[in-house]
Coordinates of C-alpha atoms and ligand atoms in Angstrom, one line a residue:
X1 CA -87.8 154.5 -67.6
X2 CA -87.1 158.2 -67.7
X3 CA -89.4 160.8 -66.1
X4 CA -91.5 163.2 -68.2
X5 CA -93.4 166.3 -67.2
X6 CA -95.4 169.0 -69.0
X7 CA -97.3 172.1 -68.0
X8 CA -99.7 174.5 -69.6
X9 CA -101.1 177.3 -67.3
X10 CA -101.0 180.7 -65.9
X11 CA -97.6 180.4 -64.2
X12 CA -94.2 180.3 -65.7
X13 CA -93.6 176.8 -66.9
X14 CA -89.9 176.4 -66.2
X15 CA -90.0 176.4 -62.4
X16 CA -92.9 173.9 -62.5
X17 CA -91.1 171.6 -64.9
X18 CA -87.8 171.7 -62.9
X19 CA -89.6 171.0 -59.6
X20 CA -91.5 168.2 -61.2
X21 CA -88.3 166.7 -62.7
X22 CA -86.6 166.8 -59.3
X23 CA -89.4 164.6 -58.0
X24 CA -89.0 162.2 -60.9
X25 CA -85.2 161.9 -60.7
X26 CA -85.5 158.5 -59.1
X27 CA -86.4 157.3 -62.7
X28 CA -83.1 158.3 -64.1
X29 CA -80.4 161.0 -64.0
X30 CA -78.3 160.5 -67.0
X31 CA -79.4 163.8 -68.6
X32 CA -82.2 166.3 -68.3
X33 CA -83.9 168.9 -70.5
X34 CA -86.8 171.2 -71.0
X35 CA -88.6 172.9 -73.9
X36 CA -90.7 176.0 -73.2
X37 CA -92.6 178.2 -75.6
X38 CA -91.4 181.8 -75.8
X39 CA -94.1 183.3 -77.9
X40 CA -94.4 180.9 -80.8
X41 CA -90.8 179.7 -80.7
X42 CA -89.5 176.9 -78.7
X43 CA -86.6 177.3 -76.3
X44 CA -84.9 174.0 -75.6
X45 CA -82.3 173.6 -72.8
X46 CA -80.6 170.2 -72.3
X47 CA -77.7 169.0 -70.1
X48 CA -75.9 165.8 -69.5
X49 CA -76.2 164.7 -65.8
X50 CA -78.7 165.6 -63.1
X51 CA -81.7 167.9 -63.1
X52 CA -79.8 170.4 -61.1
X53 CA -77.6 171.1 -64.2
X54 CA -80.7 172.7 -65.7
X55 CA -81.1 175.5 -63.1
X56 CA -80.1 178.0 -65.8
X57 CA -83.4 177.3 -67.5
X58 CA -85.5 178.3 -64.5
X59 CA -85.6 181.9 -65.8
X60 CA -87.4 181.0 -69.1
X61 CA -90.6 183.0 -69.2
X62 CA -93.1 180.8 -71.3
X63 CA -96.2 179.3 -69.7
X64 CA -96.3 176.0 -71.7
X65 CA -93.5 173.5 -71.7
X66 CA -92.3 169.9 -71.3
X67 CA -89.3 168.3 -69.5
X68 CA -87.5 165.1 -69.2
X69 CA -85.0 163.3 -66.9
X70 CA -83.3 160.4 -68.7
X71 CA -82.2 156.8 -68.0
X72 CA -80.4 155.9 -71.2
X73 CA -81.7 153.0 -73.3
X74 CA -80.8 153.8 -76.9
X75 CA -77.7 156.0 -77.1
X76 CA -75.2 157.0 -74.5
X77 CA -75.9 159.5 -71.7
X78 CA -75.0 162.7 -73.4
X79 CA -76.3 166.1 -74.2
X80 CA -77.2 165.2 -77.8
X81 CA -79.2 162.2 -76.7
X82 CA -81.0 164.2 -74.0
X83 CA -84.7 165.0 -74.5
X84 CA -86.7 167.0 -75.6
X85 CA -86.1 166.0 -79.2
X86 CA -87.2 168.5 -81.9
X87 CA -87.9 168.3 -85.6
X88 CA -89.7 170.9 -87.7
X89 CA -92.4 172.5 -85.6
X90 CA -92.5 169.7 -83.0
X91 CA -90.7 168.8 -79.8
X92 CA -91.3 165.8 -77.5
X93 CA -90.2 164.0 -74.4
X94 CA -90.6 160.2 -74.3
X95 CA -90.5 157.4 -71.7
X96 CA -90.4 153.9 -72.9
X97 CA -88.8 151.9 -75.8
X98 CA -89.8 152.0 -79.4
X99 CA -89.1 148.6 -80.7
X100 CA -89.4 149.3 -84.4
X101 CA -87.3 152.5 -84.2
X102 CA -84.7 151.2 -86.6
X103 CA -87.2 150.4 -89.4
X104 CA -88.9 153.8 -88.9
X105 CA -85.6 155.6 -88.9
X106 CA -84.8 154.0 -92.3
X107 CA -88.0 155.4 -93.7
X108 CA -87.1 158.9 -92.4
X109 CA -83.5 158.6 -93.8
X110 CA -85.0 157.5 -97.2
X111 CA -87.0 160.8 -97.2
X112 CA -83.7 162.6 -96.7
X113 CA -84.2 163.5 -93.0
X114 CA -81.2 163.7 -90.7
X115 CA -81.0 162.7 -87.1
X116 CA -79.1 164.5 -84.3
X117 CA -79.2 161.7 -81.7
X118 CA -78.9 158.0 -81.4
X119 CA -82.3 157.7 -79.6
X120 CA -85.4 155.8 -80.5
X121 CA -87.3 158.8 -79.3
X122 CA -86.1 161.1 -82.0
X123 CA -87.7 158.8 -84.5
X124 CA -91.1 159.6 -83.0
X125 CA -90.8 163.3 -83.5
X126 CA -89.9 162.7 -87.1
X127 CA -92.9 160.4 -87.5
X128 CA -95.3 163.0 -86.0
X129 CA -93.9 165.6 -88.4
X130 CA -94.4 163.3 -91.3
X131 CA -98.1 162.6 -90.3
X132 CA -98.8 166.3 -89.8
X133 CA -101.3 168.1 -92.1
X134 CA -102.4 170.9 -89.8
X135 CA -104.2 168.8 -87.1
X136 CA -101.8 168.3 -84.2
X137 CA -103.9 165.6 -82.4
X138 CA -104.4 163.6 -85.6
X139 CA -100.7 163.7 -86.3
X140 CA -99.8 162.3 -82.9
X141 CA -102.5 159.6 -83.1
X142 CA -101.4 158.6 -86.6
X143 CA -97.8 158.4 -85.5
X144 CA -98.8 156.4 -82.4
X145 CA -100.5 153.8 -84.6
X146 CA -97.1 153.0 -86.2
X147 CA -95.2 152.6 -83.0
X148 CA -94.4 149.2 -81.5
X149 CA -93.2 149.1 -77.9
X150 CA -93.9 151.3 -75.0
X151 CA -94.3 155.0 -74.7
X152 CA -95.5 157.9 -72.6
X153 CA -95.2 161.0 -74.7
X154 CA -95.6 164.8 -74.1
X155 CA -95.5 166.7 -77.4
X156 CA -95.4 170.4 -78.3
X157 CA -96.2 171.9 -81.7
X158 CA -95.3 175.5 -82.5
X159 CA -98.5 176.0 -84.5
X160 CA -100.4 175.4 -81.2
X161 CA -98.2 177.1 -78.6
X162 CA -101.0 176.8 -75.9
X163 CA -101.2 173.0 -76.1
X164 CA -99.4 170.0 -74.6
X165 CA -100.4 166.7 -76.3
X166 CA -99.9 163.4 -74.4
X167 CA -100.1 159.7 -75.3
X168 CA -99.6 156.5 -73.4
X169 CA -98.9 152.9 -74.2
X170 CA -97.5 150.6 -71.5
X171 CA -95.6 153.4 -69.8
X172 CA -97.2 155.3 -66.9
X173 CA -98.7 158.7 -67.4
X174 CA -101.0 160.9 -65.3
X175 CA -102.4 164.3 -66.0
X176 CA -103.6 166.9 -63.4
X177 CA -105.7 170.0 -63.2
X178 CA -105.7 172.7 -60.5
X179 CA -103.7 175.6 -59.0
X180 CA -104.1 177.6 -62.2
X181 CA -102.6 175.0 -64.5
X182 CA -102.7 171.7 -66.3
X183 CA -100.0 169.1 -65.7
X184 CA -98.7 165.9 -67.1
X185 CA -96.1 163.6 -65.5
X186 CA -94.9 160.0 -65.4
X187 CA -95.9 159.7 -61.8
X188 CA -98.3 161.3 -59.4
X189 CA -95.9 162.9 -56.8
X190 CA -94.5 165.1 -59.6
X191 CA -97.9 166.9 -60.0
X192 CA -99.8 166.1 -56.7
X193 CA -100.8 169.1 -54.7
X194 CA -103.5 170.7 -52.6
X195 CA -106.5 171.0 -54.9
X196 CA -105.0 169.2 -57.9
X197 CA -107.3 166.7 -59.5
X198 CA -105.4 163.8 -61.1
X199 CA -106.4 161.5 -63.9
X200 CA -104.6 158.4 -65.2
X201 CA -104.3 157.7 -69.0
X202 CA -105.2 154.2 -70.0
X203 CA -103.1 152.4 -72.6
X204 CA -104.0 153.7 -76.1
X205 CA -105.4 157.0 -74.8
X206 CA -104.4 160.6 -75.6
X207 CA -104.9 163.8 -73.7
X208 CA -104.8 167.4 -74.7
X209 CA -103.8 170.1 -72.2
X210 CA -105.1 173.4 -73.4
X211 CA -106.5 176.5 -71.7
X212 CA -108.4 175.4 -68.6
X213 CA -109.3 171.9 -69.7
X214 CA -107.9 168.5 -70.3
X215 CA -109.6 166.5 -73.0
X216 CA -109.2 162.7 -73.4
X217 CA -109.4 160.8 -76.6
X218 CA -109.1 157.3 -77.9
X219 CA -106.9 156.3 -80.9
X220 CA -109.6 157.4 -83.3
X221 CA -109.9 160.8 -81.8
X222 CA -113.3 160.1 -80.1
X223 CA -113.7 161.6 -76.6
X224 CA -113.3 159.2 -73.7
X225 CA -114.2 159.7 -70.0
X226 CA -111.4 160.6 -67.6
X227 CA -110.2 158.1 -65.1
X228 CA -109.9 160.0 -61.8
X229 CA -107.1 158.9 -59.4
X230 CA -108.1 159.2 -55.7
X231 CA -105.1 160.2 -53.6
X232 CA -104.6 161.9 -50.3
X233 CA -102.2 164.7 -50.6
X234 CA -99.4 164.8 -48.2
X235 CA -96.6 167.3 -48.6
X236 CA -93.9 164.7 -48.8
X237 CA -90.6 166.5 -49.2
X238 CA -88.0 163.9 -48.5
X239 CA -85.4 165.2 -46.0
X240 CA -82.2 163.6 -44.8
X241 CA -82.8 164.8 -41.2
X242 CA -79.1 165.1 -40.4
X243 CA -78.0 161.9 -42.1
X244 CA -75.4 162.1 -44.7
X245 CA -77.4 160.1 -47.2
X246 CA -81.0 159.0 -47.7
X247 CA -79.9 155.4 -47.6
X248 CA -78.6 155.7 -44.1
X249 CA -81.7 157.6 -42.9
X250 CA -83.9 154.9 -44.5
X251 CA -82.0 152.1 -42.8
X252 CA -82.5 153.9 -39.5
X253 CA -86.3 153.6 -40.1
X254 CA -86.2 149.9 -40.5
X255 CA -87.3 148.9 -36.9
X256 CA -90.3 151.2 -37.0
X257 CA -91.2 150.1 -40.5
X258 CA -91.0 146.4 -39.5
X259 CA -93.3 147.0 -36.5
X260 CA -95.9 148.5 -38.9
X261 CA -95.9 145.9 -41.5
X262 CA -96.3 142.5 -39.8
X263 CA -100.1 142.9 -39.8
X264 CA -100.4 145.4 -42.6
X265 CA -102.2 143.0 -44.9
X266 CA -105.1 142.8 -42.5
X267 CA -105.9 146.5 -43.2
X268 CA -106.4 145.9 -46.9
X269 CA -109.8 147.0 -48.1
X270 CA -109.9 143.8 -50.1
X271 CA -108.9 141.6 -47.1
X272 CA -111.9 139.3 -47.2
X273 CA -111.5 138.6 -50.9
X274 CA -107.8 138.1 -50.4
X275 CA -108.4 135.8 -47.5
X276 CA -110.6 133.6 -49.6
X277 CA -108.0 133.4 -52.3
X278 CA -105.2 132.7 -49.7
X279 CA -107.1 129.9 -47.9
X280 CA -108.1 128.4 -51.2
X281 CA -104.7 128.6 -52.8
X282 CA -103.2 125.3 -53.9
X283 CA -100.0 127.1 -54.9
X284 CA -98.5 130.5 -54.7
X285 CA -96.5 132.2 -57.5
X286 CA -94.5 135.3 -56.6
X287 CA -93.4 137.6 -59.4
X288 CA -90.9 140.4 -58.8
X289 CA -87.6 142.0 -59.8
X290 CA -84.4 143.0 -58.0
X291 CA -84.7 143.4 -54.3
X292 CA -88.4 142.6 -54.4
X293 CA -87.5 139.3 -56.0
X294 CA -85.2 138.5 -53.1
X295 CA -88.1 139.3 -50.7
X296 CA -90.2 136.9 -52.8
X297 CA -87.5 134.2 -52.4
X298 CA -87.6 134.6 -48.6
X299 CA -91.4 134.6 -48.6
X300 CA -91.6 131.5 -50.7
X301 CA -89.3 129.7 -48.3
X302 CA -91.5 130.8 -45.3
X303 CA -94.8 129.8 -47.1
X304 CA -93.4 126.3 -47.8
X305 CA -91.9 125.8 -44.4
X306 CA -94.7 127.3 -42.3
X307 CA -97.8 126.5 -44.4
X308 CA -96.6 123.6 -46.6
X309 CA -98.1 125.3 -49.6
X310 CA -96.0 125.0 -52.8
X311 CA -94.7 128.4 -53.5
X312 CA -92.2 129.6 -56.1
X313 CA -90.6 133.0 -56.5
X314 CA -90.1 134.1 -60.2
X315 CA -88.0 136.7 -61.8
X316 CA -90.7 138.7 -63.6
X317 CA -88.7 139.2 -66.8
X318 CA -88.3 135.4 -67.1
X319 CA -91.8 134.5 -66.0
X320 CA -93.4 136.7 -68.7
X321 CA -91.7 134.9 -71.6
X322 CA -91.7 131.3 -70.4
X323 CA -95.3 130.6 -71.2
X324 CA -96.0 130.0 -67.4
X325 CA -98.3 127.3 -66.2
X326 CA -101.0 128.8 -64.0
X327 CA -103.2 126.0 -62.7
X328 CA -106.6 126.6 -61.1
X329 CA -106.4 128.0 -57.5
X330 CA -103.1 129.8 -58.0
X331 CA -102.5 132.9 -55.9
X332 CA -100.1 135.3 -57.6
X333 CA -98.3 137.8 -55.4
X334 CA -96.7 140.6 -57.4
X335 CA -94.1 142.3 -55.2
X336 CA -92.9 145.8 -56.2
X337 CA -91.9 148.8 -54.1
X338 CA -92.9 151.2 -56.9
X339 CA -95.7 149.2 -58.4
X340 CA -94.5 150.5 -61.8
X341 CA -91.7 147.9 -62.8
X342 CA -92.6 147.0 -66.4
X343 CA -91.6 143.4 -66.1
X344 CA -93.4 142.8 -62.9
X345 CA -96.6 144.4 -64.3
X346 CA -96.4 142.2 -67.4
X347 CA -95.8 139.0 -65.4
X348 CA -98.7 139.9 -63.1
X349 CA -101.0 140.6 -66.0
X350 CA -100.1 137.2 -67.5
X351 CA -100.8 135.4 -64.2
X352 CA -104.1 137.2 -63.9
X353 CA -105.1 136.4 -67.5
X354 CA -104.4 132.8 -66.9
X355 CA -106.7 132.7 -64.0
X356 CA -104.6 133.5 -60.9
X357 CA -106.0 135.7 -58.1
X358 CA -103.6 138.7 -58.2
X359 CA -102.5 140.4 -55.0
X360 CA -100.2 143.4 -55.3
X361 CA -97.6 143.9 -52.5
X362 CA -96.5 147.4 -53.1
X363 CA -95.5 150.6 -51.4
X364 CA -97.3 153.0 -53.7
X365 CA -101.1 153.1 -53.4
X366 CA -101.9 154.6 -56.7
X367 CA -99.4 152.7 -58.9
X368 CA -100.2 150.8 -62.1
X369 CA -99.9 147.5 -60.2
X370 CA -102.6 148.5 -57.7
X371 CA -105.0 149.2 -60.7
X372 CA -104.3 145.7 -62.1
X373 CA -104.6 143.7 -58.9
X374 CA -107.6 142.0 -57.4
X375 CA -106.3 143.0 -53.9
X376 CA -103.7 145.4 -52.7
X377 CA -101.6 144.6 -49.7
X378 CA -99.8 147.9 -49.1
X379 CA -96.4 147.9 -47.5
X380 CA -96.1 150.9 -45.1
X381 CA -92.4 151.8 -45.7
X382 CA -93.0 155.5 -46.4
X383 CA -91.3 157.1 -49.3
X384 CA -87.9 155.5 -50.2
X385 CA -85.6 157.9 -52.0
X386 CA -82.2 156.0 -52.2
X387 CA -82.1 153.9 -55.3
X388 CA -80.9 150.9 -53.4
X389 CA -83.9 149.5 -51.6
X390 CA -83.5 149.0 -47.9
X391 CA -86.5 149.6 -45.6
X392 CA -88.9 148.7 -48.4
X393 CA -87.3 145.2 -48.5
X394 CA -87.8 144.8 -44.7
X395 CA -91.4 146.0 -45.1
X396 CA -92.1 143.5 -47.9
X397 CA -90.6 140.7 -45.8
X398 CA -92.6 141.5 -42.7
X399 CA -95.8 141.8 -44.7
X400 CA -95.2 138.5 -46.5
X401 CA -94.1 136.8 -43.3
X402 CA -97.3 138.1 -41.7
X403 CA -99.4 136.5 -44.4
X404 CA -97.4 133.2 -44.2
X405 CA -97.9 133.1 -40.4
X406 CA -101.6 133.9 -40.7
X407 CA -102.1 131.1 -43.3
X408 CA -100.1 128.6 -41.2
X409 CA -102.3 129.3 -38.2
X410 CA -105.5 129.1 -40.3
X411 CA -104.3 125.7 -41.4
X412 CA -103.8 124.7 -37.8
X413 CA -100.0 124.8 -38.0
X414 CA -97.6 126.6 -35.8
X415 CA -95.8 129.8 -36.8
X416 CA -93.5 131.9 -34.6
X417 CA -94.9 135.3 -33.6
X418 CA -93.5 138.3 -35.4
X419 CA -93.9 140.6 -32.4
X420 CA -90.2 140.7 -31.4
X421 CA -88.8 141.3 -34.9
X422 CA -88.7 145.1 -34.6
X423 CA -86.7 144.9 -31.4
X424 CA -84.3 142.4 -33.1
X425 CA -83.9 144.8 -36.0
X426 CA -83.1 147.7 -33.6
X427 CA -80.3 145.6 -32.0
X428 CA -79.1 144.5 -35.5
X429 CA -78.9 148.1 -36.5
X430 CA -76.6 149.0 -33.7
X431 CA -74.5 145.8 -34.1
X432 CA -74.2 146.6 -37.8
X433 CA -72.1 149.7 -37.0
X434 CA -69.2 147.3 -36.4
X435 CA -68.9 146.7 -40.1
X436 CA -67.4 150.2 -40.5
X437 CA -64.2 148.5 -39.4
X438 CA -64.5 146.0 -42.2
X439 CA -64.5 148.4 -45.1
X440 CA -60.7 148.5 -45.6
X441 CA -60.8 144.8 -46.5
X442 CA -63.4 145.3 -49.2
X443 CA -62.2 148.5 -50.9
X444 CA -60.0 147.0 -53.5
X445 CA -61.4 143.4 -53.6
X446 CA -61.4 141.8 -57.0
X447 CA -64.5 139.9 -56.0
X448 CA -66.6 139.4 -52.9
X449 CA -68.7 136.4 -52.0
X450 CA -71.8 136.2 -49.8
X451 CA -72.7 132.7 -48.9
X452 CA -75.5 131.0 -46.9
X453 CA -77.9 128.1 -47.0
X454 CA -81.7 128.0 -46.8
X455 CA -83.1 131.4 -46.0
X456 CA -79.5 132.6 -45.4
X457 CA -78.8 132.1 -49.1
X458 CA -81.5 134.7 -50.0
X459 CA -80.0 137.1 -47.5
X460 CA -76.6 136.5 -49.2
X461 CA -78.2 137.3 -52.6
X462 CA -79.6 140.6 -51.3
X463 CA -76.3 141.5 -49.6
X464 CA -74.5 140.9 -52.8
X465 CA -76.9 142.9 -54.8
X466 CA -76.6 145.9 -52.4
X467 CA -72.8 145.7 -52.6
X468 CA -72.8 145.6 -56.4
X469 CA -75.4 148.4 -56.7
X470 CA -73.6 151.0 -54.7
X471 CA -69.9 150.0 -54.5
X472 CA -69.5 148.7 -58.1
X473 CA -67.4 145.8 -56.7
X474 CA -68.0 142.5 -58.4
X475 CA -69.8 140.3 -56.0
X476 CA -71.8 137.1 -55.9
X477 CA -74.4 135.6 -53.6
X478 CA -73.9 131.9 -53.5
X479 CA -75.6 128.9 -51.9
X480 CA -72.8 127.8 -49.6
X481 CA -73.0 124.2 -50.8
X482 CA -72.4 125.3 -54.5
X483 CA -69.1 127.1 -53.8
X484 CA -67.1 123.9 -54.5
X485 CA -68.7 123.5 -57.9
X486 CA -67.0 126.4 -59.5
X487 CA -66.8 129.7 -57.6
X488 CA -64.1 128.3 -55.3
X489 CA -61.7 128.8 -58.3
X490 CA -62.0 132.6 -57.8
X491 CA -61.0 132.5 -54.1
X492 CA -57.5 134.0 -53.6
X493 CA -55.5 135.2 -50.7
X494 CA -57.7 137.8 -48.8
X495 CA -60.8 137.4 -51.0
X496 CA -63.6 138.6 -48.7
X497 CA -66.3 135.9 -48.1
X498 CA -69.3 137.0 -46.0
X499 CA -70.9 134.0 -44.4
X500 CA -74.5 134.4 -43.3
X501 CA -75.3 131.7 -40.7
X502 CA -78.7 131.8 -38.9
X503 CA -80.2 128.5 -39.8
X504 CA -79.3 126.3 -36.9
X505 CA -79.9 123.0 -38.7
X506 CA -77.7 124.1 -41.6
X507 CA -74.9 125.9 -39.7
X508 CA -72.5 123.0 -39.8
X509 CA -73.0 122.5 -43.5
X510 CA -72.5 126.2 -44.2
X511 CA -69.3 126.1 -42.1
X512 CA -68.0 123.3 -44.3
X513 CA -68.0 125.7 -47.2
X514 CA -66.5 128.4 -45.0
X515 CA -63.6 126.0 -44.1
X516 CA -63.0 125.3 -47.8
X517 CA -62.8 128.9 -48.6
X518 CA -60.7 129.7 -45.6
X519 CA -58.2 127.0 -46.5
X520 CA -57.7 128.7 -49.8
X521 CA -56.9 132.1 -48.3
X522 CA -60.4 133.7 -48.1
X523 CA -60.9 136.3 -45.4
X524 CA -64.1 135.3 -43.6
X525 CA -66.6 137.8 -42.2
X526 CA -69.4 136.1 -40.3
X527 CA -72.9 137.5 -39.8
X528 CA -74.6 135.1 -37.4
X529 CA -76.8 134.8 -34.3
X530 CA -74.8 131.7 -33.2
X531 CA -72.1 132.7 -30.7
X532 CA -70.0 129.6 -31.6
X533 CA -69.9 130.7 -35.3
X534 CA -69.1 134.3 -34.4
X535 CA -66.2 133.1 -32.3
X536 CA -64.9 130.4 -34.7
X537 CA -61.2 130.6 -35.6
X538 CA -61.9 131.0 -39.3
X539 CA -63.8 134.3 -38.8
X540 CA -61.6 137.3 -39.3
X541 CA -64.4 139.4 -38.0
X542 CA -68.0 138.8 -37.1
X543 CA -71.2 140.5 -36.2
X544 CA -73.3 138.7 -33.6
X545 CA -77.0 139.2 -34.4
X546 CA -79.8 139.2 -31.8
X547 CA -81.8 136.0 -31.7
X548 CA -84.9 135.8 -34.0
X549 CA -87.0 133.0 -35.4
X550 CA -84.9 131.5 -38.2
X551 CA -87.9 131.5 -40.7
X552 CA -87.8 135.3 -40.5
X553 CA -84.0 135.9 -40.0
X554 CA -83.3 137.5 -43.4
X555 CA -85.3 140.6 -42.2
X556 CA -82.7 141.0 -39.4
X557 CA -79.5 139.7 -40.9
X558 CA -79.8 141.8 -44.1
X559 CA -79.5 145.0 -42.0
X560 CA -75.8 144.2 -41.5
X561 CA -75.2 143.6 -45.2
X562 CA -77.0 146.8 -46.1
X563 CA -74.7 148.7 -43.7
X564 CA -71.7 146.9 -45.2
X565 CA -72.6 148.0 -48.7
X566 CA -73.3 151.6 -47.4
X567 CA -70.0 152.0 -45.6
X568 CA -67.9 150.5 -48.5
X569 CA -69.7 152.7 -51.0
X570 CA -69.0 155.9 -48.9
X571 CA -65.4 154.8 -48.4
X572 CA -65.0 154.4 -52.1
X573 CA -66.2 157.9 -52.6
X574 CA -69.5 157.0 -54.3
X575 CA -72.9 158.5 -53.8
X576 CA -74.8 155.6 -52.3
X577 CA -78.2 157.3 -53.0
X578 CA -77.6 157.6 -56.8
X579 CA -75.6 154.7 -58.1
X580 CA -74.3 155.0 -61.6
X581 CA -76.5 153.5 -64.4
X582 CA -79.3 152.6 -62.1
X583 CA -82.8 154.0 -61.4
X584 CA -85.2 153.4 -58.7
X585 CA -88.2 152.6 -60.9
X586 CA -87.6 150.6 -64.1
X587 CA -90.6 151.2 -66.3
X588 CA -89.0 149.7 -69.5
X589 CA -88.5 146.0 -70.3
Ligands
LIG601 C1 -84.8 148.7 -59.7 C2 -84.3 149.3 -58.4 C3 -84.2 148.1 -57.4 C4 -85.6 147.4 -57.3 C5 -86.1 146.9 -58.6 C6 -87.5 146.5 -58.5 O1 -83.8 147.9 -60.3 O2 -83.1 149.9 -58.6 O3 -83.9 148.7 -56.2 O4 -85.5 146.4 -56.4 O5 -86.0 148.0 -59.6 O6 -88.3 147.6 -58.2 P1 -89.7 147.5 -57.6 O7 -90.2 148.9 -57.6 O8 -90.6 146.7 -58.5 O9 -89.6 146.9 -56.3

């Protein structure tokens, strides 16, 4: 994780670096720092906390520099662990994890070197210094050969104060040229602009930013051709437009986003190739993390129910290490808002290597996942700023439901139309305002349960994840039928239990679990489209959802749970947009 930036050009570097870091803050906000050349000497400013803490560095005058916003892996969030890390004439910023850092640190300690931080990254700057004999590029390449793990690096050397050197292995890195300068960053939006050409570094490649040119090299120092990234520049400054938080604003966009995404896959430039793979698929494997995994669970349910094609959703970090079986005619759907999640990328790569046709379902057109995939099915959710995913989840669901409905019909089976879903979402959004009145019952809860069966269970999982992420309340999403096998022991007087009940055939069964919890003192909150459930005597409070086909109901019911998490988060005095310890894009294992 972490975001890195670098600049070498005609303008003052500090403002460019700080603006770039602001755009990368979704990758982590534990600490931030910059290093800028003032003449031949390096000025380093680092702070614990968010990028805005670095404002004092904006006045630095130098025209070459690097910057970093951190999501802590090795070492606590603190000023001393903040990047850039410096040693002798070098300073660097790093995104990734160096897996052999301990062994390398031992070597440095044996040479009598001392360390100022607990990070794996500081080891890299020591290693570069140890490999240095006057050739900056050769030192970085030699050091890179000894690193195990993942890294995107931007390095400065005070013997070459006009140069930024970059290296990449399994962590995203792009470089750009234009508007009088050369740029490097973890992600395109940090450097995109009118007239800026952007190039992606491949794994094992290096780039030198100097003067007016960027040069690209392989690990032996041989020049390699640049890989241009085509993108359409849109000045995309996220604004809250009167909402108190991005999360609330992004939720308000859900109905429009849902309307856009039901048929979005038909627009894919690779549609005919994807269609062949879809129609020929004997099984579907979905790989994803976090909220995207929950979208995968919902989609797998719809694929099996509507199309009768075996479909499994996999947590990407588990799939990649379980030696997965990928039989012939497997379609792999890798679902990822950012397209940069390290575990999802690795799982998708494995599925592809083992013969699956790989389709990326992602919100970011130029992401690493799109480069890996055979076909890209782009979700049209627009930029999502809040760390907790909301509208991107609904977009993923609608796109995947659209694919499932399409496949069902191609197989001569029936599938409910998706046309009325956006309207149902609009109604759910206004009904969800009722949960403001529920917050008092959640504020001090020791634990919260979300329960459901069938597709409702997946909604419960996502509702629980939202609550955990932004309120920090312990919560669990549970299959209603499993409650009695353990979790019931945690139910006490007034424990909030949120029951999601939209699957008509399973409603009675879910209600059995609700009765059991109620009998033990639980306070029941029902989220349902069944009037009889909303009005049942066990429900302390309920939100009545608009009707919608039960195969697709998570896309509507989840809106109420997103709102619940949001209002409880605000009532607890948290910033729902930037939950502690979390980042929007997780580019480390
Ligand atoms: C992080 C985010 C989650 C997200 C997950 C997967 O943990 O905080 O909101 O669901 O990564 O991200 P992706 O970009 O792959 O959908």
